[in-house]
mmCIF file of C-alpha atoms in Angstrom:
data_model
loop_
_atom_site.group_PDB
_atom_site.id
_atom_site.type_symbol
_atom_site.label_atom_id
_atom_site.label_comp_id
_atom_site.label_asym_id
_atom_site.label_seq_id
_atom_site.Cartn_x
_atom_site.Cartn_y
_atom_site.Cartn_z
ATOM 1 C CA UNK A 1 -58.649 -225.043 -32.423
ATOM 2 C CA UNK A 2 -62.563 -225.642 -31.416
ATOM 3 C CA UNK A 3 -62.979 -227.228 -34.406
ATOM 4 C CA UNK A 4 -60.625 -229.243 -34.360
ATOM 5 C CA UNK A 5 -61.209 -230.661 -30.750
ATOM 6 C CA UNK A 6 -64.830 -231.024 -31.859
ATOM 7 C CA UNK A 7 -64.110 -233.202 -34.700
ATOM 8 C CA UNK A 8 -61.869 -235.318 -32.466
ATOM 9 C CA UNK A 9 -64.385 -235.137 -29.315
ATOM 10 C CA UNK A 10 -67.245 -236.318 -31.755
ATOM 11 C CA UNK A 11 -64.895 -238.854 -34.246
ATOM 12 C CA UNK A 12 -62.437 -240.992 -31.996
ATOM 13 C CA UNK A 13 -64.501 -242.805 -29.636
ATOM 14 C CA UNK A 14 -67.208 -243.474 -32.368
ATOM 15 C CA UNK A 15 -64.479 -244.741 -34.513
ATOM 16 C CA UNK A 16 -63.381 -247.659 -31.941
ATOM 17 C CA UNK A 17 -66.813 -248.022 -31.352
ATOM 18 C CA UNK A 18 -68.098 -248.737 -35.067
ATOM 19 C CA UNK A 19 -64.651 -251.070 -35.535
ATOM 20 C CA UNK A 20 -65.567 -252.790 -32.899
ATOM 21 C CA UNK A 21 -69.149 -253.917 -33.535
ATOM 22 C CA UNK A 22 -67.979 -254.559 -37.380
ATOM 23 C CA UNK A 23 -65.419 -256.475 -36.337
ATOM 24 C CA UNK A 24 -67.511 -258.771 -33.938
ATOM 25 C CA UNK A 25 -69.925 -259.745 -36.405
ATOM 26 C CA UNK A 26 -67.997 -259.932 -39.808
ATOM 27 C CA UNK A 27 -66.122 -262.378 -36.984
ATOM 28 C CA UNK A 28 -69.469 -264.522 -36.684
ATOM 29 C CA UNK A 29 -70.241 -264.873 -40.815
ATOM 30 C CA UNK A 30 -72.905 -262.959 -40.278
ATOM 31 C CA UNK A 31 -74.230 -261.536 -43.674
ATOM 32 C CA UNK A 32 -73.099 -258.496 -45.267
ATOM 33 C CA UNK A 33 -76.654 -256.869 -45.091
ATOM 34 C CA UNK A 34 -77.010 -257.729 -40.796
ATOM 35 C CA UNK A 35 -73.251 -256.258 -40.666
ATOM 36 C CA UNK A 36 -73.885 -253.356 -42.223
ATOM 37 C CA UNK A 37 -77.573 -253.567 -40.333
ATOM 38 C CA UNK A 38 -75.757 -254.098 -36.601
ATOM 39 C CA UNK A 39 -73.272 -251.096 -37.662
ATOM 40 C CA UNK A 40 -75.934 -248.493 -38.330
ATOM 41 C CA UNK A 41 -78.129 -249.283 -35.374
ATOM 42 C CA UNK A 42 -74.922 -248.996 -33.286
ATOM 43 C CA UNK A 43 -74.564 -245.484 -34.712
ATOM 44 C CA UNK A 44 -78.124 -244.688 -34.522
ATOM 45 C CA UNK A 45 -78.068 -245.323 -30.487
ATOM 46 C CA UNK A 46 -75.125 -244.575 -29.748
ATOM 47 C CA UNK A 47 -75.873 -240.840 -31.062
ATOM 48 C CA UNK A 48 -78.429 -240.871 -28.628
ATOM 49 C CA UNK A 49 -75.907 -241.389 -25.916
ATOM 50 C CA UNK A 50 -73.450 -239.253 -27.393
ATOM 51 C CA UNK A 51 -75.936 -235.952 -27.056
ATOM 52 C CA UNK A 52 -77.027 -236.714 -23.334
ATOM 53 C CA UNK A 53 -73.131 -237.132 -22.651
ATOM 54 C CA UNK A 54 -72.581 -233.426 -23.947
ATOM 55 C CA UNK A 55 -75.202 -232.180 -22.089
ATOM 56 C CA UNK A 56 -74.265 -233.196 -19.099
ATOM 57 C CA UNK A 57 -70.098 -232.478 -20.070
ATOM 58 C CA UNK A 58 -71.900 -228.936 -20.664
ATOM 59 C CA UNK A 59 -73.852 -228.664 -17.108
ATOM 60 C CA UNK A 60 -70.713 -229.821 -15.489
ATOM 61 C CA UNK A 61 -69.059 -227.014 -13.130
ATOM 62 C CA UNK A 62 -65.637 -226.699 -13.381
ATOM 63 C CA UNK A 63 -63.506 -228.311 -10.371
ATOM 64 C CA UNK A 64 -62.065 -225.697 -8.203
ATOM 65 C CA UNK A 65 -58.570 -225.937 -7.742
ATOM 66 C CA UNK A 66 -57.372 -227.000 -3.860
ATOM 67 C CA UNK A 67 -54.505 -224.451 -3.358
ATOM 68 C CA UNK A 68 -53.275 -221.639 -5.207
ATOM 69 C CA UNK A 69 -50.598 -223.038 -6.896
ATOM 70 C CA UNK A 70 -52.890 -225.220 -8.808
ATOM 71 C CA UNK A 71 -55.339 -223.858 -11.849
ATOM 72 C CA UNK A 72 -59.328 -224.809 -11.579
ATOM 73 C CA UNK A 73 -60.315 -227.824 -14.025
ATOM 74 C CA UNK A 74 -63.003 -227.048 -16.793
ATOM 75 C CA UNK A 75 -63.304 -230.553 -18.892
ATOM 76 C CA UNK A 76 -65.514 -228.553 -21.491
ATOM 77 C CA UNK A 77 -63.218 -226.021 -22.432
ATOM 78 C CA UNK A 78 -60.247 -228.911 -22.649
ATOM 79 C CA UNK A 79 -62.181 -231.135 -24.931
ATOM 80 C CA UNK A 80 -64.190 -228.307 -26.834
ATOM 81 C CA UNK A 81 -63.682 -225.176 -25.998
ATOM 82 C CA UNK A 82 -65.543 -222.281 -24.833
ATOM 83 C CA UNK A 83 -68.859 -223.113 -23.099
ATOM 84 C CA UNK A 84 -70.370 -220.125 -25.164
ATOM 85 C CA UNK A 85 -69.546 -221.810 -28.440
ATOM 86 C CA UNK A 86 -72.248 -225.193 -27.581
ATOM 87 C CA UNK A 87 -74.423 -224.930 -30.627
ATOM 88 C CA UNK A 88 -71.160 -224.817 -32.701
ATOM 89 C CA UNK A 89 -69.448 -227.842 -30.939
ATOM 90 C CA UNK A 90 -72.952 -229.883 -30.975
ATOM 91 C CA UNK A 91 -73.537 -229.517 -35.170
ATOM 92 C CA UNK A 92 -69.293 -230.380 -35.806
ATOM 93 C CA UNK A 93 -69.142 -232.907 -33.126
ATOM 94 C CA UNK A 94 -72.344 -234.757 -34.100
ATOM 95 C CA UNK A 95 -71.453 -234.365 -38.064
ATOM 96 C CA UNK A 96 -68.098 -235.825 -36.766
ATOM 97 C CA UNK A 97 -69.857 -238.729 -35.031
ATOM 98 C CA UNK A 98 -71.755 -239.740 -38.042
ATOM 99 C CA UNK A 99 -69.066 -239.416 -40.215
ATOM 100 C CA UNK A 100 -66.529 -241.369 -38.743
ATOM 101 C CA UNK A 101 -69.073 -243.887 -37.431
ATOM 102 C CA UNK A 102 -70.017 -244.565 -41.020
ATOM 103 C CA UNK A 103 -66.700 -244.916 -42.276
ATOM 104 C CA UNK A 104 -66.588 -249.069 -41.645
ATOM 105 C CA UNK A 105 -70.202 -250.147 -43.387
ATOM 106 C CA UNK A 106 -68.992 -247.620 -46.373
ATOM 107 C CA UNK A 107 -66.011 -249.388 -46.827
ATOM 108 C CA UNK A 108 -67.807 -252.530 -46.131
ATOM 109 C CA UNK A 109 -70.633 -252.397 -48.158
ATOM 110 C CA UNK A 110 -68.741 -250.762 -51.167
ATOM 111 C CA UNK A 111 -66.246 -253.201 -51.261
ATOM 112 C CA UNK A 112 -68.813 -256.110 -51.717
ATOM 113 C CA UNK A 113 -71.327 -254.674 -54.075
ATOM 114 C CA UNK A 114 -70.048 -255.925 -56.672
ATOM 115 C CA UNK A 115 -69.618 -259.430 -55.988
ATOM 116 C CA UNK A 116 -70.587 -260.371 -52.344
ATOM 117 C CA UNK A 117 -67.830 -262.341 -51.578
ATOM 118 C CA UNK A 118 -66.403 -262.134 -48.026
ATOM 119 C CA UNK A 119 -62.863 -261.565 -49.127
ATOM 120 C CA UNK A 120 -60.635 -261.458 -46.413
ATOM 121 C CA UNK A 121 -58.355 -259.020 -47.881
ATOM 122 C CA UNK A 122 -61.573 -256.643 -47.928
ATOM 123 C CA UNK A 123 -62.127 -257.140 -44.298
ATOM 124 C CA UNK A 124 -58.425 -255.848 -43.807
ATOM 125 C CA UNK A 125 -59.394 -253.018 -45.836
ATOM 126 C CA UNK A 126 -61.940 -251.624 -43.444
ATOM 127 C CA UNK A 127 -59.647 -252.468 -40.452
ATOM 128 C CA UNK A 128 -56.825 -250.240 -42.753
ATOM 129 C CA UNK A 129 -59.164 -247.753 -42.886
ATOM 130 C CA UNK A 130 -61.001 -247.375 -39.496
ATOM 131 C CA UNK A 131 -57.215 -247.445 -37.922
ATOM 132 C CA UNK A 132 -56.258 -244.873 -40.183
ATOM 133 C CA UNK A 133 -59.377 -242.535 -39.016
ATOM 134 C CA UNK A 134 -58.026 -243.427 -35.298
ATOM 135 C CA UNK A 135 -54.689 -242.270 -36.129
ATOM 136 C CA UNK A 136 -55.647 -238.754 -38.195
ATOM 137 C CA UNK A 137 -58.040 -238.400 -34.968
ATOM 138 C CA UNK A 138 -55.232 -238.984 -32.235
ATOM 139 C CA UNK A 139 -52.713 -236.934 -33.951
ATOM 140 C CA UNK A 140 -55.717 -234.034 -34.071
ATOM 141 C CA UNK A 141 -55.833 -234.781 -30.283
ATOM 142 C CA UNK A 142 -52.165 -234.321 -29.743
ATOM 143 C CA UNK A 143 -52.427 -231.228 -31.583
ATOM 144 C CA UNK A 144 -55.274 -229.858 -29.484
ATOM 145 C CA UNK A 145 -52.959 -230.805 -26.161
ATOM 146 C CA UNK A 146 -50.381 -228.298 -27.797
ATOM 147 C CA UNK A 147 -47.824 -231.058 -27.548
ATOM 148 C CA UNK A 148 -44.618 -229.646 -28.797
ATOM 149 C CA UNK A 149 -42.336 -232.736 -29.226
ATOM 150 C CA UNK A 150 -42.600 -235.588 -31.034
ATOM 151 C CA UNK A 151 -42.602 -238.105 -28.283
ATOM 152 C CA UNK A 152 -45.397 -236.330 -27.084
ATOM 153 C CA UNK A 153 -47.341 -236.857 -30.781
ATOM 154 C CA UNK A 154 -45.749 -240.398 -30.120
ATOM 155 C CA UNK A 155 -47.408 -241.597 -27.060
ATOM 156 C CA UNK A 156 -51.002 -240.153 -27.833
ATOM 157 C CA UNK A 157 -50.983 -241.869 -31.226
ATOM 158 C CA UNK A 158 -49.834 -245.452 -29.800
ATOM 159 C CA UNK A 159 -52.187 -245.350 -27.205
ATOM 160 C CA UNK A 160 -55.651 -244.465 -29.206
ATOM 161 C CA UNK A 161 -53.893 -247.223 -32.172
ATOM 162 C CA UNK A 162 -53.244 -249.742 -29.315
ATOM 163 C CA UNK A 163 -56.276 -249.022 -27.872
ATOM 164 C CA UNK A 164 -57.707 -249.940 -31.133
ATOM 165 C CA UNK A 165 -56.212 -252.739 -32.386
ATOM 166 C CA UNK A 166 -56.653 -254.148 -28.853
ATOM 167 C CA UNK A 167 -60.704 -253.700 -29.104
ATOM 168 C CA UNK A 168 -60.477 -255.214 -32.768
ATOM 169 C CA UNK A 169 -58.696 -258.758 -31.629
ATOM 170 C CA UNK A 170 -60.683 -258.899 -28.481
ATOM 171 C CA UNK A 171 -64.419 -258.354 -30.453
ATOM 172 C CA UNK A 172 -62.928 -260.635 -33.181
ATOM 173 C CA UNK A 173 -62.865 -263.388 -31.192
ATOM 174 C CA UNK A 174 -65.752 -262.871 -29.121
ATOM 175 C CA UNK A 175 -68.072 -262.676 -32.049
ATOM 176 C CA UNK A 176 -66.161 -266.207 -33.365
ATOM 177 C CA UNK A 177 -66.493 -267.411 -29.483
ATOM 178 C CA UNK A 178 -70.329 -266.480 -29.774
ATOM 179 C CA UNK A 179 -70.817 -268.423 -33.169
ATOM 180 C CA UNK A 180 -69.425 -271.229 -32.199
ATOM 181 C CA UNK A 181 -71.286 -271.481 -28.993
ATOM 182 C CA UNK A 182 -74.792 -270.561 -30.894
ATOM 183 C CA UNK A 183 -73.923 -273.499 -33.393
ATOM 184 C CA UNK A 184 -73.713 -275.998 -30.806
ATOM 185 C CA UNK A 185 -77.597 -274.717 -29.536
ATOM 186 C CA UNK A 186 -79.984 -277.331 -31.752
ATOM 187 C CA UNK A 187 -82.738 -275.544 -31.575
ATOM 188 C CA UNK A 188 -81.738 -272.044 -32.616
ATOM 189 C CA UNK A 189 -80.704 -273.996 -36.362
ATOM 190 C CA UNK A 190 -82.818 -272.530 -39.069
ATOM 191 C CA UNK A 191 -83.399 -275.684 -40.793
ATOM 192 C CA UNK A 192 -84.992 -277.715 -37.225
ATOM 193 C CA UNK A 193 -88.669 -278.099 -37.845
ATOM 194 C CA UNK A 194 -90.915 -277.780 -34.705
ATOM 195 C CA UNK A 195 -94.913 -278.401 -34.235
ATOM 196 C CA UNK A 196 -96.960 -277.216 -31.216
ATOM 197 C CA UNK A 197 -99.420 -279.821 -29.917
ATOM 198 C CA UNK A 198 -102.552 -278.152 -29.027
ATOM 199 C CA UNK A 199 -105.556 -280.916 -28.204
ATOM 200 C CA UNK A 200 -104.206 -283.253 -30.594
ATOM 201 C CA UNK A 201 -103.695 -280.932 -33.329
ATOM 202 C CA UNK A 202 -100.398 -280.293 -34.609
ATOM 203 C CA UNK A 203 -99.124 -276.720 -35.964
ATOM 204 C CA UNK A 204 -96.450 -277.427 -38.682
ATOM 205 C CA UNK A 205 -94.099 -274.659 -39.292
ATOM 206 C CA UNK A 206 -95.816 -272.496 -41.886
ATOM 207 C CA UNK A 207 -94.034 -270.677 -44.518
ATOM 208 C CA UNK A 208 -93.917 -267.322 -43.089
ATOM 209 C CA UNK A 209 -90.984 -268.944 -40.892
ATOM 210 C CA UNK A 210 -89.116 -268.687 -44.015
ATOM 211 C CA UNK A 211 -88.654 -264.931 -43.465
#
């Protein structure tokens, strides 16, 4: 059962996460290598986050309950488990992280090695897939909350798949929103040629601006 909530604990969020930035800037044409680029820094700092998070979800003290009636709150022993068991939840919920955070540039890159053509049916394929890692995940969750009815499987799997398909429309069209306002900036073209006039002397653009 630790396992399992450290897989989900490490996997979900990173998976809307990872969709999300892949999804805003396949959304602006940018090129397959600065998507792929955009997707692994995301992962890169984001794991950063991810460990100071668990440190501090591990120095957290459990809430005392207010009345008797009423059991004391531990959030580290609902989303991983025993407090004892940290080195084990760190290594499965960081391999988790990575995993499911790489899942969208795999798919990504993969699919275009061949031929590099932004094919949009491709770009539904990673959406296919990252939702599909967001459902396995949420129905790991639902497991982990020992829900014992269907509905209950249900409502935790429509939320994390709303959730998701809500952050995909929303980045999609902020990354086309950004394009289109970045087009309309002249001077951030790549083809606008620019001197500096320095005592009379003028600095064409030289050809390392071609990189």
């Amino acid at each position: 059962m630790e396992i399992v909530k450290s897989i989900v604990y490490g996997g979900l969020t990173e998976s809307l996460a990872s969709l999300t930035v892949f999804t805003s800037a396949a959304s602006a044409d940018a090129t397959i290598l600065s998507i792929v680029a955009l997707v692994l820094a995301n992962l890169i700092s984001g794991l950063f986050i991810f460990v100071h998070d668990l440190g501090e979800l591990k120095g957290e003290e459990p809430k005392r309950a207010e009345n008797k009636k009423e059991a004391s709150v531990d959030r580290y022993n609902e989303l991983l488990g025993q407090r004892k068991n940290l080195y084990l939840h760190a290594f499965i919920t960081i391999i988790s992280f990575i995993v499911f955070g790489l899942v969208p540039p795999a798919v990504y890159g993969f699919s275009f090695h061949e031929n590099g053509d932004k094919d949009f049916k491709k770009l539904i394929a990673v959406v296919v897939a990252s939702l599909l890692c967001i459902t396995l995940l949420s129905i790991a969750k639902a497991y982990t909350q020992k829900s014992n009815t269907f509905v209950a499987y249900f409502k935790t799997v429509i939320y994390y798949v709303s959730s998701g398909a809500v952050c995909l429309v929303l980045s999609y069209l902020a990354g086309d929103l950004v394009k289109k306002l970045l087009e309309k900036v002249s001077w951030l073209e790549p083809s606008s040629n620019f001197g500096l006039h320095v005592q009379g002397m003028s600095v064409q653009k030289t050809e390392w601006s071609s990189y």
